[in-house]
Amino acid sequence: MYNRKNLDISAYFVVGPENTKGRPVSQMIQAVVDAGFTCIQIRSKEASALEMIGLCRESADIIAKARKSDKIALLVDDRLDVVLAARKLGIKVDGIHVGQTDIPVDVCRKYLGEDSIVGLSARAHELFEYIKTADVSKVDYFGAGPLHPSVTKPNCGQDIDGTILTRSFEELKELAKLSPIPVVVGGGVTIDDIPQLAETGVDGFFVVSAIAGADDPAGEAKKLADVWRKYSK
């Protein structure tokens, strides 16, 4: 069983069937599990609830076969119904990640309980003010970014006027100092960004296409995890 108190978001993979160039999501999950990733999020705006539950089952089985159920957190983006249904079916899902316009954190915590992980996307506009003033008593970590414009989520970092706000390494260094909870950063992150990103003091990176869009997902996953471990010490 995954212990929420030991949450590790250092190497975080987000994936759905629309990200894999037609290849099985399970192939990507196996790649990141073997590479030593610490957190996996199932995210899809296209898959049905049943498909999402199936992806959770496949992912949980791969994690369990690797004997890493206590080391890798399996989360679902936005879909509280999927998390609850999966658990009802005996599938080990460790929590949820929500954005500002998704189901409120309080509701997620009420239905999922105190042992579950609840992650929250930090606001793109007024980011630093939000980080300083947000009630994080029921939140385990912030997701922040984008570092670069995101291919898989074009509206990531959208300001109120529709422009996309990207984050500099200096801003992320300040963010890491200000945030009362761990911060994971993504949005267009590549392996070349990892050394500087690690030096900002944030707690981890998240990627989608850097692995799911790669010709060799397993090789890229290992490189990303290895480089983070090298520079984050």
Coordinates of N, CA and C in Angstrom, one line a residue, residues 10-172:
S10 N 9.2 13.1 -7.8 CA 10.5 13.5 -8.4 C 10.4 13.2 -9.9
A11 N 10.0 12.0 -10.3 CA 9.9 11.6 -11.7 C 8.5 11.2 -12.0
Y12 N 7.7 12.1 -12.7 CA 6.2 12.0 -12.7 C 5.8 11.9 -14.2
F13 N 5.1 10.9 -14.5 CA 4.6 10.6 -15.9 C 3.1 10.7 -16.0
V14 N 2.7 11.5 -17.0 CA 1.3 11.7 -17.3 C 1.0 11.1 -18.7
V15 N -0.1 10.3 -18.8 CA -0.4 9.7 -20.1 C -1.8 9.3 -20.3
G16 N -2.2 9.3 -21.5 CA -3.5 8.8 -21.9 C -3.4 8.3 -23.3
P17 N -4.4 7.6 -23.8 CA -4.3 6.9 -25.1 C -4.1 7.9 -26.3
E18 N -4.5 9.1 -26.1 CA -4.3 10.1 -27.2 C -2.8 10.6 -27.3
N19 N -2.0 10.2 -26.4 CA -0.6 10.7 -26.4 C 0.4 9.7 -26.9
T20 N 0.1 8.5 -27.2 CA 1.0 7.4 -27.4 C 1.3 7.0 -28.9
K21 N 0.8 7.8 -29.8 CA 1.0 7.5 -31.2 C 0.5 6.2 -31.6
G22 N -0.6 5.8 -31.0 CA -1.3 4.6 -31.3 C -0.8 3.3 -30.6
R23 N 0.3 3.5 -29.8 CA 0.8 2.4 -29.1 C 0.1 2.2 -27.8
P24 N 0.1 1.0 -27.2 CA -0.6 0.7 -25.9 C -0.1 1.6 -24.8
V25 N -1.0 2.1 -24.0 CA -0.6 2.9 -22.8 C 0.2 2.0 -21.9
S26 N -0.1 0.7 -21.8 CA 0.6 -0.2 -21.0 C 2.1 -0.3 -21.3
Q27 N 2.4 -0.1 -22.6 CA 3.8 -0.1 -23.0 C 4.6 1.1 -22.3
M28 N 3.9 2.2 -22.3 CA 4.5 3.4 -21.7 C 4.6 3.3 -20.2
I29 N 3.6 2.7 -19.6 CA 3.6 2.5 -18.1 C 4.7 1.5 -17.7
Q30 N 4.9 0.4 -18.5 CA 6.0 -0.5 -18.2 C 7.3 0.2 -18.3
A31 N 7.5 1.1 -19.3 CA 8.7 1.8 -19.5 C 9.1 2.7 -18.4
V32 N 8.1 3.4 -17.8 CA 8.5 4.3 -16.7 C 8.6 3.6 -15.4
V33 N 7.9 2.5 -15.2 CA 8.1 1.7 -14.0 C 9.5 1.1 -14.0
D34 N 9.9 0.5 -15.1 CA 11.3 0.0 -15.2 C 12.3 1.0 -15.1
A35 N 12.0 2.3 -15.5 CA 13.0 3.3 -15.4 C 13.2 4.0 -14.0
G36 N 12.3 3.7 -13.1 CA 12.4 4.2 -11.8 C 11.6 5.5 -11.6
F37 N 10.5 5.7 -12.4 CA 9.6 6.8 -12.2 C 8.9 6.6 -10.9
T38 N 8.5 7.7 -10.2 CA 7.9 7.6 -8.9 C 6.4 7.9 -8.8
C39 N 5.8 8.4 -9.9 CA 4.4 8.8 -9.9 C 3.9 8.7 -11.3
I40 N 2.7 8.2 -11.5 CA 2.0 8.0 -12.8 C 0.6 8.6 -12.7
Q41 N 0.3 9.4 -13.7 CA -1.1 9.9 -13.7 C -1.7 9.5 -15.0
I42 N -2.9 8.9 -14.9 CA -3.7 8.6 -16.1 C -4.6 9.8 -16.4
R43 N -4.4 10.4 -17.6 CA -5.1 11.6 -18.0 C -5.6 11.5 -19.4
S44 N -6.9 11.6 -19.6 CA -7.5 11.6 -20.9 C -8.8 12.4 -21.0
K45 N -8.9 13.2 -22.0 CA -10.2 14.0 -22.2 C -11.0 13.2 -23.2
E46 N -10.5 12.1 -23.8 CA -11.2 11.4 -24.8 C -11.8 10.0 -24.4
A47 N -11.0 9.4 -23.5 CA -11.4 8.0 -23.1 C -12.7 8.0 -22.2
S48 N -13.5 6.9 -22.4 CA -14.6 6.8 -21.6 C -14.3 6.4 -20.1
A49 N -15.2 6.4 -19.2 CA -14.9 6.0 -17.9 C -14.5 4.5 -17.8
L50 N -15.1 3.7 -18.6 CA -14.7 2.3 -18.6 C -13.3 2.1 -19.2
E51 N -12.9 2.9 -20.2 CA -11.6 2.8 -20.7 C -10.6 3.3 -19.6
M52 N -10.9 4.4 -19.0 CA -10.0 4.9 -17.9 C -9.8 3.9 -16.8
I53 N -10.9 3.2 -16.4 CA -10.8 2.2 -15.4 C -9.9 1.1 -15.8
G54 N -10.1 0.7 -17.1 CA -9.2 -0.3 -17.7 C -7.7 0.1 -17.6
L55 N -7.4 1.3 -17.9 CA -6.1 1.8 -17.9 C -5.5 1.8 -16.5
C56 N -6.4 2.1 -15.5 CA -6.0 2.1 -14.1 C -5.6 0.6 -13.7
R57 N -6.5 -0.3 -14.2 CA -6.2 -1.7 -13.8 C -4.9 -2.2 -14.4
E58 N -4.7 -1.9 -15.7 CA -3.4 -2.3 -16.3 C -2.2 -1.7 -15.6
S59 N -2.3 -0.4 -15.3 CA -1.2 0.3 -14.7 C -0.9 -0.3 -13.3
A60 N -2.0 -0.5 -12.5 CA -1.8 -1.0 -11.1 C -1.2 -2.4 -11.2
D61 N -1.6 -3.2 -12.2 CA -1.1 -4.6 -12.3 C 0.4 -4.5 -12.6
I62 N 0.8 -3.6 -13.5 CA 2.2 -3.5 -13.9 C 3.1 -3.1 -12.7
I63 N 2.5 -2.1 -12.0 CA 3.2 -1.6 -10.8 C 3.4 -2.7 -9.7
A64 N 2.3 -3.5 -9.5 CA 2.3 -4.6 -8.6 C 3.3 -5.7 -9.0
K65 N 3.3 -6.0 -10.2 CA 4.2 -7.1 -10.7 C 5.7 -6.7 -10.5
A66 N 5.9 -5.4 -10.6 CA 7.3 -4.9 -10.3 C 7.6 -4.8 -8.8
R67 N 6.6 -5.1 -8.0 CA 6.7 -5.0 -6.6 C 7.0 -3.5 -6.1
K68 N 6.3 -2.6 -6.8 CA 6.6 -1.2 -6.5 C 5.3 -0.5 -6.0
S69 N 4.3 -1.2 -5.6 CA 3.0 -0.6 -5.2 C 3.2 0.4 -4.0
D70 N 4.3 0.2 -3.2 CA 4.5 1.1 -2.1 C 5.5 2.2 -2.5
K71 N 6.0 2.2 -3.7 CA 7.0 3.2 -4.2 C 6.5 4.1 -5.3
I72 N 5.5 3.6 -6.1 CA 5.0 4.4 -7.2 C 3.5 4.8 -6.9
A73 N 3.2 6.0 -7.0 CA 1.8 6.5 -6.8 C 1.1 6.5 -8.1
L74 N -0.1 5.9 -8.1 CA -0.9 5.9 -9.3 C -2.1 6.8 -9.1
L75 N -2.2 7.9 -9.9 CA -3.2 8.9 -9.8 C -4.0 9.0 -11.1
V76 N -5.2 9.6 -11.0 CA -6.1 9.9 -12.1 C -6.3 11.4 -12.2
D77 N -6.3 11.9 -13.4 CA -6.5 13.3 -13.6 C -8.0 13.6 -13.6
D78 N -8.5 14.5 -12.7 CA -9.8 15.0 -12.8 C -11.0 14.1 -12.4
R79 N -10.9 12.8 -12.8 CA -12.1 12.0 -12.8 C -12.3 11.3 -11.4
L80 N -12.9 11.9 -10.5 CA -13.2 11.3 -9.2 C -14.1 10.1 -9.4
D81 N -15.0 10.1 -10.3 CA -15.9 8.9 -10.6 C -15.0 7.7 -11.0
V82 N -14.0 7.9 -11.8 CA -13.1 6.8 -12.2 C -12.3 6.3 -11.0
V83 N -11.8 7.1 -10.2 CA -11.1 6.7 -9.0 C -12.0 5.8 -8.1
L84 N -13.2 6.4 -7.8 CA -14.1 5.7 -6.9 C -14.5 4.3 -7.5
A85 N -14.8 4.3 -8.8 CA -15.3 3.1 -9.4 C -14.1 2.0 -9.5
A86 N -12.9 2.5 -9.8 CA -11.8 1.6 -9.8 C -11.5 1.0 -8.5
R87 N -11.6 1.8 -7.4 CA -11.4 1.2 -6.1 C -12.5 0.2 -5.7
K88 N -13.7 0.5 -6.1 CA -14.8 -0.4 -5.9 C -14.6 -1.8 -6.5
L89 N -13.9 -1.7 -7.6 CA -13.6 -3.0 -8.4 C -12.3 -3.6 -7.9
G90 N -11.7 -3.1 -6.8 CA -10.5 -3.6 -6.3 C -9.2 -3.2 -6.9
I91 N -9.2 -2.1 -7.7 CA -8.0 -1.6 -8.3 C -7.4 -0.6 -7.4
K92 N -6.1 -0.7 -7.2 CA -5.3 0.2 -6.4 C -5.0 1.5 -7.1
V93 N -5.8 2.5 -6.8 CA -5.5 3.9 -7.3 C -5.3 4.7 -6.1
D94 N -4.2 5.5 -6.1 CA -3.7 6.1 -4.9 C -4.3 7.6 -4.7
G95 N -4.9 8.1 -5.7 CA -5.4 9.5 -5.6 C -5.8 10.1 -6.9
I96 N -5.8 11.4 -6.8 CA -6.4 12.2 -7.9 C -5.6 13.5 -8.1
H97 N -5.6 14.0 -9.3 CA -5.0 15.4 -9.6 C -6.1 16.2 -10.2
V98 N -6.3 17.4 -9.6 CA -7.4 18.3 -10.1 C -6.8 19.7 -10.5
G99 N -7.5 20.3 -11.3 CA -7.2 21.7 -11.7 C -8.2 22.7 -11.0
Q100 N -8.0 23.9 -11.3 CA -8.8 25.0 -10.6 C -10.3 24.9 -11.0
T101 N -10.6 24.3 -12.2 CA -12.0 24.3 -12.6 C -12.6 22.9 -12.5
D102 N -11.9 22.0 -11.9 CA -12.3 20.6 -11.7 C -13.1 20.5 -10.4
I103 N -13.3 19.2 -10.0 CA -14.0 19.0 -8.7 C -13.1 19.6 -7.5
P104 N -13.7 20.3 -6.6 CA -13.0 21.0 -5.5 C -12.2 20.0 -4.7
V105 N -11.0 20.4 -4.2 CA -10.2 19.6 -3.4 C -10.9 19.0 -2.2
D106 N -11.7 19.9 -1.5 CA -12.5 19.4 -0.3 C -13.4 18.2 -0.6
V107 N -14.0 18.3 -1.8 CA -14.9 17.2 -2.2 C -14.1 15.9 -2.5
C108 N -12.9 16.1 -3.2 CA -12.1 14.9 -3.4 C -11.6 14.3 -2.1
R109 N -11.2 15.1 -1.2 CA -10.7 14.6 0.1 C -11.8 13.9 0.9
K110 N -13.0 14.5 0.8 CA -14.1 13.9 1.5 C -14.4 12.4 1.0
Y111 N -14.4 12.3 -0.3 CA -14.8 11.0 -0.9 C -13.6 10.0 -0.9
L112 N -12.4 10.5 -1.0 CA -11.3 9.6 -1.1 C -10.6 9.3 0.2
G113 N -10.8 10.1 1.2 CA -10.3 9.9 2.5 C -8.9 10.5 2.8
E114 N -8.4 10.4 4.0 CA -7.2 11.0 4.4 C -5.9 10.3 3.9
D115 N -6.1 9.0 3.5 CA -4.9 8.3 3.1 C -4.6 8.5 1.6
S116 N -5.5 9.2 0.9 CA -5.3 9.4 -0.6 C -4.5 10.6 -0.9
I117 N -3.9 10.6 -2.1 CA -3.1 11.7 -2.6 C -4.0 12.6 -3.3
V118 N -4.0 13.9 -3.1 CA -4.7 14.9 -3.9 C -3.7 16.0 -4.3
G119 N -3.5 16.1 -5.7 CA -2.6 17.1 -6.2 C -3.5 18.2 -6.9
L120 N -2.9 19.4 -7.0 CA -3.6 20.5 -7.5 C -2.8 21.3 -8.4
S121 N -3.3 21.7 -9.6 CA -2.6 22.5 -10.5 C -2.6 24.0 -10.0
A122 N -1.5 24.6 -9.9 CA -1.4 25.9 -9.4 C -1.9 26.9 -10.5
R123 N -2.5 28.0 -10.1 CA -3.0 28.9 -11.1 C -1.9 29.5 -11.9
A124 N -2.2 29.7 -13.2 CA -1.2 30.2 -14.1 C -1.0 31.7 -13.9
H125 N -2.2 32.5 -13.8 CA -2.1 33.9 -13.6 C -2.1 34.1 -12.0
E126 N -1.4 35.2 -11.6 CA -1.3 35.5 -10.2 C -0.7 34.3 -9.4
L127 N 0.2 33.6 -10.0 CA 0.8 32.3 -9.5 C 1.3 32.5 -8.1
F128 N 2.2 33.5 -7.9 CA 2.9 33.6 -6.7 C 2.0 34.0 -5.5
E129 N 1.1 34.9 -5.8 CA 0.1 35.3 -4.8 C -0.8 34.1 -4.4
Y130 N -1.1 33.3 -5.4 CA -1.9 32.1 -5.2 C -1.2 31.1 -4.3
I131 N 0.1 30.9 -4.6 CA 0.9 29.9 -3.8 C 1.0 30.4 -2.4
K132 N 1.1 31.7 -2.2 CA 1.2 32.2 -0.8 C -0.1 32.2 0.0
T133 N -1.2 32.3 -0.7 CA -2.5 32.4 0.0 C -3.4 31.2 0.0
A134 N -3.1 30.3 -0.9 CA -4.0 29.1 -1.0 C -4.0 28.3 0.2
D135 N -5.2 27.7 0.5 CA -5.3 26.8 1.6 C -4.9 25.4 1.1
V136 N -3.7 25.0 1.7 CA -3.2 23.7 1.2 C -3.3 22.6 2.2
S137 N -4.2 22.8 3.2 CA -4.3 21.8 4.3 C -4.8 20.4 3.7
K138 N -5.5 20.4 2.6 CA -6.0 19.1 2.1 C -5.3 18.7 0.8
V139 N -4.2 19.5 0.4 CA -3.5 19.2 -0.8 C -2.1 18.7 -0.5
D140 N -1.6 17.7 -1.4 CA -0.3 17.1 -1.2 C 0.8 17.7 -2.0
Y141 N 0.5 18.3 -3.1 CA 1.5 18.9 -4.0 C 0.8 19.8 -5.0
F142 N 1.6 20.7 -5.5 CA 1.2 21.6 -6.6 C 1.9 21.1 -7.9
G143 N 1.1 21.2 -9.0 CA 1.6 21.0 -10.3 C 1.8 22.4 -10.9
A144 N 2.9 22.7 -11.4 CA 3.1 24.1 -12.0 C 3.8 24.0 -13.3
G145 N 3.6 25.1 -14.1 CA 4.2 25.2 -15.4 C 3.3 26.1 -16.3
P146 N 3.5 26.1 -17.6 CA 4.5 25.2 -18.3 C 5.9 25.9 -18.3
L147 N 6.9 25.0 -18.5 CA 8.2 25.5 -18.7 C 8.3 26.0 -20.1
H148 N 7.7 25.3 -21.0 CA 7.6 25.7 -22.4 C 6.2 25.5 -22.9
P149 N 5.7 26.0 -24.0 CA 4.4 25.7 -24.5 C 4.2 24.2 -24.6
S150 N 3.1 23.7 -24.2 CA 2.8 22.3 -24.2 C 2.2 21.8 -25.4
V151 N 2.7 20.8 -26.0 CA 2.1 20.2 -27.2 C 0.8 19.4 -26.9
T152 N 0.9 18.7 -25.7 CA -0.2 17.8 -25.4 C -1.4 18.5 -24.7
K153 N -1.1 19.7 -24.1 CA -2.1 20.5 -23.5 C -1.9 21.9 -23.8
P154 N -2.4 22.3 -25.0 CA -2.1 23.7 -25.5 C -2.6 24.8 -24.6
N155 N -3.6 24.6 -23.8 CA -4.1 25.7 -22.9 C -3.3 25.7 -21.6
C156 N -2.3 24.9 -21.4 CA -1.6 24.8 -20.2 C -0.9 26.2 -20.0
G157 N -1.1 26.8 -18.8 CA -0.5 28.1 -18.5 C -1.3 29.3 -19.1
Q158 N -2.5 29.0 -19.5 CA -3.3 30.1 -20.1 C -3.6 31.2 -19.1
D159 N -3.3 32.4 -19.5 CA -3.7 33.6 -18.7 C -5.2 33.9 -18.9
I160 N -5.7 34.9 -18.1 CA -7.1 35.2 -18.3 C -7.4 35.9 -19.6
D161 N -6.4 36.4 -20.3 CA -6.6 37.1 -21.6 C -6.3 36.1 -22.7
G162 N -6.0 34.8 -22.4 CA -5.8 33.8 -23.4 C -4.4 33.5 -23.8
T163 N -3.5 34.4 -23.4 CA -2.0 34.2 -23.7 C -1.5 33.1 -22.8
I164 N -0.4 32.4 -23.3 CA 0.2 31.3 -22.6 C 1.4 31.9 -21.8
L165 N 1.4 31.7 -20.5 CA 2.5 32.1 -19.6 C 3.4 30.9 -19.4
T166 N 4.7 31.1 -19.8 CA 5.7 30.0 -19.4 C 6.5 30.5 -18.2
R167 N 7.1 29.6 -17.6 CA 7.9 29.9 -16.3 C 9.4 29.8 -16.5
S168 N 10.1 30.8 -16.1 CA 11.5 30.8 -16.2 C 12.1 30.0 -15.0
F169 N 13.4 29.6 -15.1 CA 14.0 28.9 -14.0 C 14.1 29.7 -12.8
E170 N 14.3 31.0 -13.0 CA 14.3 32.0 -11.8 C 13.0 32.0 -11.1
E171 N 11.9 32.0 -11.9 CA 10.6 32.0 -11.2 C 10.3 30.7 -10.5
L172 N 10.8 29.6 -11.1 CA 10.6 28.3 -10.4 C 11.4 28.2 -9.1

